[in-house]
Amino acid sequence: MTTTPVDTAPLVDDVVDFLVGRRLVVLTGAGLSTDSGIPDYRGPNSPGRMPMTYQEFVSGPAARQRYWARSHLGWGRMRRADPNPGHLAVARLDPELLITQNVDGLHERAGSRALVALHGRIADVICLDCRETSGRAALHERMTSANPGFAATHAAVEARPDGDVELDETDTFVVPDCPDCGGILKPDVVFFGENVPAPRVERCYAAVDELAANGGVLLVAGSSLTVMSGFRFTRRAAKAGTPVVIVNRGPTRGDDLATYKLEVGCSEFLAALVAAPRSFTG
């Protein structure tokens, strides 16, 4: 069974009225973090980008040097970003489950409770050899010490999503090894070419499936749904007859499955939803 689109150009008030009082699973993407100063992937003004794949990252030292030089600069900026009104609104909504495709950690900082960071968190680091995990802040300090003046020299480079920057001059960057075993360090996030860990996917599927039984809604905010890791939940909800509401500037892969599609900013819409006079069921 599929959900027949009701209206692809509704008023915000209409959609708010539709959602109030219903159980929610919320799926967020990069568009939710743009108001925090973090660029998105496929918004109307987003530049084209070729993210590094996992296969490229493990192909040799030169690729990792290129990745870490860019990521060192980008994360130095991303970690100073603060949750915006959209993040805070989602936390106040307290959905049955928040599924985020973002790795910036802003939902956690905003206080969201039941959360699956589908692609991990850029603030975590894992060793590909000994599998020990550690905090990004400590590695950032090691990289700063090993590359004096690097950040100041490239302070004007343009930031990109996922905590990296536009930079070609990376061949002098020193990449520290794992302090425990000397192995290869990688952000503990899902790269293109990697699979989302199965337990995360199953938890998300279970929450989406529950919506069909309790009259709930899947709310998508700030995602083009281009990547299958997020789109599969939209497709599953629609197949079960669960209403899907998409809030995103620009077209998405799930528009044909949407009960409502809103072309407005995420912060604007989520603030209106939180301000609605009726409360959500717990």
XYZ file of C-alpha atoms in Angstrom:
282
model
C 0.000 0.000 0.000
C 1.306 3.454 -0.863
C 0.348 6.864 0.431
C -1.385 9.064 -2.131
C 0.031 12.599 -2.133
C -2.527 15.002 -0.674
C -0.907 18.339 -1.427
C 2.590 19.292 -2.521
C 2.176 23.021 -1.896
C 0.275 23.369 1.403
C 0.317 26.140 3.959
C 2.458 25.664 7.046
C -0.624 25.933 9.278
C -2.326 23.089 7.410
C 0.589 20.749 7.944
C 0.979 21.757 11.581
C -2.694 20.962 12.150
C -2.190 17.607 10.453
C 0.755 16.698 12.708
C -0.411 17.938 16.099
C -1.465 15.101 18.381
C 0.221 12.380 16.324
C 3.178 10.229 17.227
C 6.246 11.115 15.182
C 9.435 9.637 13.890
C 11.639 12.452 12.598
C 14.300 11.973 9.923
C 16.709 14.894 9.492
C 19.380 15.770 6.974
C 21.976 18.444 6.291
C 19.346 21.083 5.534
C 18.491 21.229 9.218
C 22.010 22.403 10.102
C 22.384 25.181 7.538
C 21.041 27.717 10.034
C 23.993 26.740 12.244
C 26.396 27.772 9.488
C 27.098 24.264 8.191
C 26.618 24.001 4.403
C 24.376 21.289 3.008
C 24.866 18.888 0.120
C 22.150 19.466 -2.416
C 20.310 22.657 -1.472
C 19.540 25.303 -4.066
C 22.900 27.067 -3.608
C 25.071 24.088 -2.716
C 28.257 23.556 -4.748
C 28.952 20.204 -6.347
C 31.165 17.944 -4.275
C 32.902 14.583 -4.557
C 33.176 13.141 -1.044
C 35.986 10.702 -0.376
C 34.873 7.086 -0.393
C 35.975 4.490 2.133
C 37.847 2.634 -0.598
C 39.818 5.772 -1.435
C 40.520 6.507 2.247
C 42.126 3.102 2.796
C 43.943 3.115 -0.561
C 47.117 4.710 0.800
C 48.780 7.453 2.855
C 48.321 10.190 0.241
C 44.516 9.849 0.284
C 44.404 9.912 4.083
C 46.720 12.912 4.124
C 44.337 14.731 1.762
C 41.319 13.762 3.837
C 42.733 14.665 7.232
C 44.221 18.000 6.113
C 40.806 19.125 4.894
C 38.927 17.608 7.790
C 41.288 19.153 10.351
C 40.406 22.623 9.100
C 36.717 21.897 8.640
C 36.184 20.295 12.012
C 37.959 23.168 13.705
C 35.043 25.270 12.432
C 32.222 22.731 12.760
C 32.890 22.113 16.437
C 32.154 25.793 17.132
C 28.681 25.559 15.548
C 25.721 25.736 17.907
C 22.300 24.086 17.680
C 19.827 26.298 15.853
C 16.087 26.767 16.523
C 15.346 23.704 14.369
C 17.494 21.426 16.524
C 15.980 22.874 19.682
C 12.460 22.426 18.316
C 13.074 18.761 17.500
C 14.336 18.215 21.035
C 11.170 19.801 22.425
C 8.974 17.658 20.168
C 10.653 14.564 21.666
C 9.615 12.176 18.861
C 9.376 8.424 19.271
C 12.728 8.331 17.481
C 14.927 10.919 15.849
C 16.906 9.521 12.928
C 19.584 11.917 11.749
C 21.823 11.564 8.730
C 23.988 14.387 10.103
C 27.330 13.768 11.771
C 27.672 17.194 13.412
C 26.324 16.163 16.827
C 24.040 19.196 17.090
C 20.923 17.171 17.874
C 22.713 15.646 20.855
C 23.802 19.056 22.060
C 20.244 20.359 21.673
C 19.059 17.664 24.083
C 17.287 15.190 21.804
C 16.530 12.026 23.744
C 15.741 8.985 21.577
C 18.232 9.390 18.718
C 20.007 7.298 16.100
C 22.961 9.019 14.440
C 22.676 6.947 11.285
C 26.116 7.865 9.932
C 27.930 8.289 13.247
C 29.475 11.434 14.726
C 32.407 13.399 13.337
C 33.517 14.114 16.920
C 34.486 10.438 17.354
C 37.566 8.693 15.955
C 38.234 4.981 15.471
C 41.452 3.084 14.776
C 41.010 0.720 11.839
C 43.614 -1.636 13.314
C 42.917 -1.989 17.052
C 39.314 -0.643 16.819
C 39.775 1.643 19.825
C 37.610 4.752 19.758
C 38.575 8.164 21.071
C 37.463 11.784 21.015
C 38.177 14.035 18.076
C 39.286 16.919 20.300
C 42.414 15.072 21.414
C 43.336 14.198 17.817
C 42.688 17.774 16.761
C 45.249 18.987 19.298
C 47.786 16.399 18.094
C 47.257 17.509 14.499
C 47.596 21.166 15.456
C 50.904 20.449 17.187
C 52.192 18.375 14.265
C 51.210 21.047 11.711
C 52.061 24.449 13.218
C 50.596 27.391 11.311
C 48.549 25.179 8.980
C 45.148 26.448 10.128
C 46.224 30.093 10.000
C 47.684 29.694 6.500
C 44.427 28.267 5.145
C 41.948 30.255 7.230
C 40.110 31.582 4.157
C 39.290 28.256 2.484
C 35.616 27.460 1.944
C 33.863 25.056 4.304
C 31.952 22.019 3.047
C 29.512 19.563 4.651
C 30.742 16.783 6.922
C 33.402 18.984 8.482
C 35.877 19.421 5.649
C 36.961 22.267 3.342
C 37.928 23.042 -0.240
C 41.720 22.597 -0.250
C 44.276 21.207 -2.702
C 47.493 21.948 -0.785
C 47.626 18.898 1.459
C 50.901 17.164 0.613
C 52.795 18.586 3.610
C 50.170 17.712 6.215
C 51.342 15.350 8.962
C 48.774 12.715 9.942
C 49.241 11.206 13.420
C 48.816 7.462 13.903
C 46.826 5.708 16.609
C 48.522 6.461 19.943
C 47.805 2.916 21.167
C 48.917 0.719 18.278
C 50.283 2.998 15.536
C 47.374 2.077 13.264
C 45.249 4.094 10.854
C 42.824 6.602 12.354
C 39.468 7.351 10.719
C 36.483 9.454 11.827
C 33.906 7.101 13.287
C 31.404 7.956 10.570
C 29.979 6.027 7.644
C 31.842 6.967 4.471
C 30.409 6.535 0.995
C 31.058 2.888 0.174
C 30.451 1.732 3.763
C 27.259 0.284 5.178
C 25.315 1.727 8.085
C 25.668 -0.747 10.987
C 22.754 -3.184 10.933
C 21.597 -2.562 14.547
C 21.040 1.127 13.752
C 19.003 0.288 10.675
C 16.889 -2.272 12.521
C 16.108 0.176 15.333
C 14.960 2.740 12.779
C 12.850 0.225 10.863
C 11.164 -0.852 14.101
C 10.259 2.737 14.981
C 8.916 3.435 11.489
C 6.878 0.220 11.543
C 5.296 1.240 14.860
C 3.904 4.373 13.201
C 1.545 2.307 11.065
C 0.052 0.724 14.168
C -0.502 3.920 16.149
C -1.551 6.458 13.529
C 1.846 8.137 13.496
C 3.655 10.155 10.858
C 7.166 10.151 9.435
C 8.428 13.737 9.326
C 11.428 14.372 7.060
C 13.228 17.675 7.671
C 16.095 19.023 5.605
C 16.944 15.975 3.521
C 16.830 15.482 -0.229
C 16.617 11.723 0.466
C 19.095 11.136 -2.345
C 21.063 8.609 -0.323
C 19.389 5.246 0.228
C 20.417 5.129 3.901
C 17.675 7.665 4.676
C 15.314 7.172 1.747
C 14.606 3.557 2.697
C 12.698 4.672 5.798
C 10.525 7.005 3.753
C 9.801 4.243 1.291
C 9.004 1.779 4.057
C 6.628 4.202 5.779
C 4.754 4.956 2.557
C 4.470 1.259 1.699
C 2.808 0.641 5.061
C 0.335 3.472 4.482
C 1.971 5.773 7.044
C 1.679 9.466 6.152
C 4.968 11.114 5.181
C 5.552 14.848 5.584
C 8.640 16.319 3.902
C 9.983 19.777 4.752
C 12.845 20.697 2.438
C 13.867 23.506 0.112
C 14.123 21.887 -3.302
C 12.959 18.536 -4.672
C 13.577 15.261 -2.881
C 13.680 11.654 -3.924
C 10.611 11.028 -1.763
C 8.301 13.730 -3.128
C 6.077 11.209 -4.916
C 5.589 9.367 -1.598
C 4.748 12.449 0.447
C 1.372 13.208 1.924
C 2.555 16.803 2.311
C 5.649 18.505 0.901
C 6.611 21.940 2.232
C 9.137 24.220 0.514
C 10.052 26.210 3.634
C 12.975 26.430 6.022
C 13.263 23.704 8.633
C 13.727 26.086 11.553
C 10.671 28.090 10.493
C 8.441 25.052 10.230
C 9.655 23.250 13.344
C 9.272 26.399 15.429
C 5.666 26.666 14.247
C 5.072 23.023 15.085
C 6.430 23.430 18.615
C 4.311 26.561 19.119
C 1.078 24.762 18.172
C -1.489 25.005 20.993
C -2.114 21.268 21.342
C 0.452 18.867 22.788
C 1.740 15.658 21.273
C 0.889 12.301 22.720
C 3.798 10.658 24.504
